[in-house]
Amino acid sequence: MAQPTLAVVGATGSVGSVMLELLSSRRNHWGEIRLVASARSVGKSLTCRGERLDVLPLTAEVFDGVDVAMFDVPDAVSEHWAPIAVSRGATVVDNSSAFRMRPEVPLVVPEVNKDAVKSRPIGIVASANCTTAAMIIAMAPLHDEYGLRELVLASYQSASGAGQLGVDTLHDQLAKVAGDRMLGSRTGNVRQAVGDDLGPFPAPLALNVVPWAGDPADLGWSSEELKLRNESRKILGLPALKVSATCVRVPVVTGHSIAVHAVFAAEVTADGARQALRNAPGVILVDDPESGEFPMPIDAVGTDPSWVGRIRRAMDDPRALSLFITGDNMRKGAALNTVQIAELLATEIAKRST
């Protein structure tokens, strides 16, 4: 039986490179793999599953014979090309935010709602935002146990969430501030040292935290903050879930973290929460503060799970928990979640073929 054909659209990007790494290291579900990117990348070749593959241009014809297409491209590119891929016979797994909140498009984190992929009336499945994906894997088992009612969130989002330019900007700024121990002790001296090299950020990121990530939205909220609210509601099937988020950019290369205050319908204990999380898929419990064991991005980077710790019951509400979550935003937050959804589709295709 022939294995399905996969297209990776955006294969030359930073998330695309992680996708190729995952396709090379995970169980193989695929026959042919086509690497697709914009015209400026044509002529390059990349390694996947030990083979050198030429990068193909993004055209309608490139999707002929493709069963599943993974997209990691800007929203506008997905909006234009995903329906074209579907019209050529592919099912699209899209990692942009273009389709996530459309009611006819399932928004999937496989550890939480994998059955949602079965209903895809327009042939598109959306992969969750990177911060949402890391958080929701930990919140879903707690919701199943106690009934989630409210989330108050503060994110600590890494430079790589703003793409390779974000990473390069952070490293460039760190080089500028290295060695001057007076920096950060007087108003304006960090801004002066960094200069105009702000990259995708509204202020210096080195020696600083910036309480803003995303684009402006209504009433002073940012798009990243609304994604946490809207996507959590959709993935968990809780349209009335109360969510308030503040998204903060921090000088970390890779790894998004979230401080969570969660209110439940039932009384909760820290030990009960740990037990619910201990065997949850995609979760690793790192919760021993006395030994200095916390979930931190420098440890989670390059790994697949969401790292969860600092679990404690709220002092003023027996129905509330505080906890801290971190995960690699390039892997589970982007490439891995997309690959996992594609693998669900490959399994479905294989079952249909038998």
Coordinates of C-alpha atoms in Angstrom, one line a residue, residues 9-348:
V9 CA 4.9 24.8 2.5
G10 CA 7.4 27.2 4.1
A11 CA 10.1 24.5 4.3
T12 CA 13.0 27.0 4.3
G13 CA 11.7 29.0 7.3
S14 CA 12.7 28.5 11.0
V15 CA 9.6 26.4 11.8
G16 CA 9.9 24.6 8.5
S17 CA 13.4 23.5 9.4
V18 CA 12.1 22.0 12.7
M19 CA 9.4 20.3 10.7
L20 CA 12.0 18.6 8.5
E21 CA 13.9 17.5 11.6
L22 CA 10.8 16.0 13.1
L23 CA 9.9 14.2 9.9
S24 CA 13.4 12.7 9.9
S25 CA 13.2 11.6 13.5
R26 CA 9.7 10.4 14.1
R27 CA 8.0 7.3 12.8
N28 CA 7.6 7.6 9.0
H29 CA 4.1 8.0 7.8
W30 CA 4.9 9.4 4.4
G31 CA 5.8 8.3 0.9
E32 CA 6.9 11.3 -1.2
I33 CA 7.7 14.6 0.6
R34 CA 7.7 17.8 -1.4
L35 CA 9.4 20.9 0.0
V36 CA 7.7 24.1 -1.1
A37 CA 8.7 27.7 -0.6
S38 CA 8.6 31.2 -2.2
A39 CA 10.3 31.8 -5.5
R40 CA 13.4 33.2 -3.8
S41 CA 14.1 29.9 -2.2
V42 CA 13.9 27.9 -5.4
G43 CA 17.2 26.2 -6.3
K44 CA 18.0 25.4 -2.7
S45 CA 18.0 21.9 -1.4
L46 CA 17.4 20.6 2.1
T47 CA 17.8 17.3 3.9
C48 CA 14.8 15.4 5.1
R49 CA 14.8 11.7 6.1
G50 CA 18.5 11.5 5.0
E51 CA 17.7 12.6 1.4
R52 CA 18.6 15.9 -0.3
L53 CA 15.4 17.4 -1.7
D54 CA 15.1 20.4 -4.0
V55 CA 12.8 23.2 -2.9
L56 CA 9.9 23.6 -5.3
P57 CA 8.1 26.9 -6.0
L58 CA 4.7 27.6 -4.6
T59 CA 2.3 27.0 -7.5
A60 CA -1.1 25.4 -7.8
E61 CA 0.5 22.5 -9.7
V62 CA 2.8 21.6 -6.8
F63 CA -0.2 20.3 -4.9
D64 CA -1.2 17.8 -7.6
G65 CA -1.1 14.3 -6.1
V66 CA -0.5 15.7 -2.6
D67 CA -2.6 14.1 0.2
V68 CA -1.7 16.4 3.1
A69 CA 0.0 19.9 3.0
M70 CA 1.5 21.5 6.1
F71 CA 1.6 25.3 5.9
D72 CA 3.9 27.5 7.9
V73 CA 3.7 30.8 6.1
P74 CA 2.3 34.3 6.9
D75 CA -1.5 34.6 7.3
A76 CA -2.1 36.2 3.9
V77 CA -0.2 33.5 2.1
S78 CA -2.2 30.8 3.8
E79 CA -5.5 32.6 3.1
H80 CA -4.6 32.6 -0.6
W81 CA -2.9 29.2 -1.1
A82 CA -4.6 26.9 1.4
P83 CA -7.9 26.8 -0.6
I84 CA -5.9 26.3 -3.8
A85 CA -4.2 23.3 -2.2
V86 CA -7.6 21.9 -1.1
S87 CA -8.9 22.4 -4.7
R88 CA -6.1 20.2 -5.9
G89 CA -7.0 17.4 -3.5
A90 CA -4.9 18.1 -0.5
T91 CA -6.0 18.4 3.1
V92 CA -4.2 21.4 4.6
V93 CA -2.8 21.7 8.1
D94 CA -2.3 25.4 8.7
N95 CA 0.0 26.9 11.3
S96 CA -1.0 30.5 10.7
S97 CA -3.8 32.3 12.5
A98 CA -5.7 32.7 9.2
F99 CA -8.3 30.0 9.8
R100 CA -8.2 29.2 13.5
M101 CA -11.3 31.0 14.6
R102 CA -13.5 30.1 11.6
P103 CA -16.3 27.9 12.8
E104 CA -16.0 25.5 9.9
V105 CA -12.3 24.9 10.6
P106 CA -11.3 22.6 13.5
L107 CA -8.6 24.0 15.8
V108 CA -6.6 21.0 17.1
V109 CA -4.0 20.1 19.7
P110 CA -3.9 16.3 19.4
E111 CA -3.3 15.6 23.1
V112 CA -6.6 17.5 23.8
N113 CA -9.1 17.2 21.0
K114 CA -7.7 14.9 18.2
D115 CA -11.1 13.8 17.2
A116 CA -11.9 17.3 15.9
V117 CA -9.8 16.5 12.8
K118 CA -12.5 14.2 11.6
S119 CA -14.8 17.1 10.8
R120 CA -13.2 19.5 8.3
P121 CA -15.8 20.7 5.9
I122 CA -13.5 23.0 3.9
G123 CA -10.5 20.6 4.0
I124 CA -8.5 22.7 6.4
V125 CA -7.3 22.0 9.9
A126 CA -5.8 24.7 12.0
S127 CA -2.9 24.3 14.4
A128 CA -3.0 26.3 17.6
N129 CA -1.0 29.3 18.5
C130 CA 2.4 28.5 20.1
T131 CA 1.6 29.9 23.6
T132 CA -1.9 28.4 23.6
A133 CA -0.6 25.0 22.6
A134 CA 1.9 24.8 25.5
M135 CA -0.7 25.9 28.0
I136 CA -3.7 24.0 26.9
I137 CA -2.0 20.6 27.2
A138 CA -1.7 21.2 30.9
M139 CA -5.0 22.8 31.4
A140 CA -7.1 20.1 29.6
P141 CA -6.5 17.3 32.2
L142 CA -7.2 19.8 35.0
H143 CA -10.4 20.9 33.3
D144 CA -11.4 17.2 33.0
E145 CA -10.8 16.7 36.7
Y146 CA -12.2 20.0 38.2
G147 CA -14.1 21.9 35.6
L148 CA -12.3 25.0 34.4
R149 CA -14.1 28.3 34.8
E150 CA -11.6 31.1 34.5
L151 CA -8.0 31.8 33.5
V152 CA -5.8 34.8 34.4
L153 CA -2.5 34.5 32.4
A154 CA 0.8 36.3 32.0
S155 CA 3.0 35.0 29.2
Y156 CA 6.7 35.2 29.0
Q157 CA 7.3 34.9 25.2
S158 CA 10.7 34.3 23.7
A159 CA 12.4 36.2 20.9
S160 CA 12.0 33.3 18.4
G161 CA 8.2 33.9 18.6
A162 CA 9.0 36.9 16.4
G163 CA 10.9 34.7 13.9
Q164 CA 14.5 34.6 13.0
L165 CA 14.7 38.4 12.9
G166 CA 13.6 38.4 16.6
V167 CA 16.4 36.0 17.5
D168 CA 19.0 37.9 15.5
T169 CA 17.8 41.2 17.1
L170 CA 18.2 39.8 20.6
H171 CA 21.7 38.5 20.0
D172 CA 22.8 41.7 18.4
Q173 CA 21.4 43.7 21.3
L174 CA 23.1 41.4 23.8
A175 CA 26.4 42.0 22.0
K176 CA 26.0 45.7 22.3
V177 CA 25.2 45.6 26.1
A178 CA 27.8 43.0 27.1
G179 CA 30.6 44.2 29.3
D180 CA 29.0 47.5 30.6
R181 CA 27.8 46.8 34.1
M182 CA 26.3 50.3 34.4
L183 CA 23.6 49.5 31.8
G184 CA 20.2 49.1 33.3
S185 CA 21.0 51.2 36.4
R186 CA 20.1 54.6 34.9
T187 CA 17.2 55.8 32.9
G188 CA 17.8 55.6 29.2
N189 CA 21.2 54.0 29.1
V190 CA 20.0 50.7 27.7
R191 CA 18.1 52.5 25.0
Q192 CA 21.2 54.5 24.2
A193 CA 23.4 51.4 24.0
V194 CA 21.0 49.5 21.8
G195 CA 20.2 52.4 19.6
D196 CA 17.6 52.0 16.8
D197 CA 18.3 48.2 16.4
L198 CA 14.8 47.2 17.7
G199 CA 14.0 44.7 15.0
P200 CA 10.4 43.4 15.4
F201 CA 10.1 44.7 19.0
P202 CA 8.7 48.1 20.1
A203 CA 11.5 48.6 22.7
P204 CA 14.9 47.0 23.6
L205 CA 14.7 43.4 24.6
A206 CA 18.1 42.9 26.1
L207 CA 18.2 43.7 29.8
N208 CA 14.4 44.3 29.6
V209 CA 11.0 42.8 29.4
V210 CA 8.4 44.3 27.0
P211 CA 4.8 44.0 28.0
W212 CA 3.6 43.6 24.5
A213 CA 3.5 40.8 21.9
G214 CA 1.4 40.8 18.7
D215 CA -0.6 43.4 16.9
P216 CA -2.9 46.1 18.3
A217 CA -6.5 44.8 18.8
D218 CA -9.6 46.4 20.3
L219 CA -9.8 48.1 23.7
G220 CA -6.0 48.0 24.2
W221 CA -5.6 44.3 23.9
S222 CA -3.0 42.7 21.7
S223 CA -3.6 40.0 19.1
E224 CA -1.5 37.5 21.1
E225 CA -3.7 38.1 24.2
L226 CA -6.9 37.6 22.2
K227 CA -5.5 34.3 20.7
L228 CA -5.0 32.9 24.2
R229 CA -8.6 33.7 25.1
N230 CA -10.3 32.7 21.9
E231 CA -8.3 29.6 21.1
S232 CA -8.6 28.2 24.6
R233 CA -12.3 28.6 24.4
K234 CA -12.5 26.8 21.1
I235 CA -10.1 23.9 21.8
L236 CA -11.7 23.1 25.2
G237 CA -15.2 23.6 23.9
L238 CA -15.9 26.3 26.6
P239 CA -17.3 29.3 24.7
A240 CA -18.0 31.2 28.0
L241 CA -14.6 30.6 29.6
K242 CA -13.4 33.8 31.2
V243 CA -9.8 34.5 30.1
S244 CA -7.6 37.6 30.8
A245 CA -4.1 37.6 29.4
T246 CA -1.1 39.9 29.5
C247 CA 1.6 38.9 26.9
V248 CA 5.1 39.9 27.7
R249 CA 8.2 39.5 25.5
V250 CA 11.3 38.4 27.4
P251 CA 15.0 38.1 26.5
V252 CA 14.9 34.3 26.0
V253 CA 15.9 32.8 22.6
T254 CA 13.4 29.9 22.5
G255 CA 10.7 28.8 24.9
H256 CA 7.4 30.5 25.8
S257 CA 6.3 30.4 29.4
I258 CA 2.9 31.2 31.0
A259 CA 2.1 32.0 34.6
V260 CA -1.4 30.6 35.1
H261 CA -4.1 31.4 37.7
A262 CA -7.0 29.0 37.1
V263 CA -10.3 29.0 38.8
F264 CA -12.4 25.7 38.7
A265 CA -15.9 24.7 39.5
A266 CA -14.8 22.3 42.2
E267 CA -12.3 22.5 45.1
V268 CA -8.8 21.7 44.0
T269 CA -5.6 20.6 45.8
A270 CA -2.1 20.9 44.6
D271 CA -1.5 17.2 45.1
G272 CA -4.6 16.4 43.2
A273 CA -3.5 18.6 40.3
R274 CA -0.1 17.0 40.3
Q275 CA -1.7 13.6 40.0
A276 CA -3.9 14.7 37.1
L277 CA -0.9 16.1 35.3
R278 CA 1.6 13.3 36.1
N279 CA 0.3 10.9 33.4
A280 CA -1.2 13.5 31.1
P281 CA 0.0 13.1 27.5
G282 CA 2.5 15.8 26.4
V283 CA 3.2 16.9 30.0
I284 CA 6.3 16.6 32.1
L285 CA 6.0 17.6 35.8
V286 CA 9.0 19.6 37.1
D287 CA 7.9 20.7 40.5
D288 CA 10.4 20.6 43.4
P289 CA 11.2 24.2 44.3
E290 CA 13.3 23.1 47.4
S291 CA 15.7 21.4 45.0
G292 CA 15.6 24.3 42.5
E293 CA 13.5 22.3 40.0
F294 CA 11.2 24.5 38.0
P295 CA 9.9 24.5 34.5
M296 CA 12.3 26.9 32.6
P297 CA 12.8 27.5 28.9
I298 CA 16.6 26.8 29.1
D299 CA 15.7 23.2 30.0
A300 CA 12.5 22.8 27.9
V301 CA 14.1 24.0 24.6
G302 CA 14.6 21.2 22.1
T303 CA 12.1 19.0 23.9
D304 CA 8.5 18.1 23.0
P305 CA 6.5 18.3 26.2
S306 CA 5.0 21.2 28.1
W307 CA 6.9 21.5 31.4
V308 CA 4.7 22.2 34.4
G309 CA 5.5 23.2 37.9
R310 CA 5.1 25.7 40.8
I311 CA 1.7 24.2 41.4
R312 CA 0.0 25.6 44.5
R313 CA -3.6 26.2 45.6
A314 CA -4.6 29.8 45.9
M315 CA -4.4 31.1 49.4
D316 CA -7.7 32.9 49.1
D317 CA -9.8 30.5 47.0
P318 CA -10.0 26.7 47.5
R319 CA -11.2 26.4 43.8
A320 CA -8.1 28.1 42.4
L321 CA -4.6 27.0 41.4
S322 CA -1.5 28.9 40.4
L323 CA 1.1 27.2 38.2
F324 CA 3.9 27.8 35.7
I325 CA 4.2 26.3 32.3
T326 CA 6.9 26.4 29.7
G327 CA 7.5 24.8 26.3
D328 CA 9.5 25.0 23.1
N329 CA 7.5 27.4 20.9
M330 CA 9.3 26.1 17.8
R331 CA 8.4 22.5 18.5
K332 CA 5.1 21.8 20.3
G333 CA 4.2 25.4 19.8
A334 CA 4.5 25.2 16.0
A335 CA 6.2 22.4 14.1
L336 CA 5.4 19.4 16.3
N337 CA 1.7 20.2 16.7
T338 CA 1.4 20.6 12.9
V339 CA 3.3 17.4 12.3
Q340 CA 1.1 15.5 14.8
I341 CA -2.1 16.7 13.1
A342 CA -0.7 15.7 9.7
E343 CA 0.1 12.2 11.2
L344 CA -3.5 11.8 12.3
L345 CA -4.6 12.5 8.8
A346 CA -2.0 10.0 7.4
T347 CA -3.4 7.4 9.7
E348 CA -6.9 8.2 8.6

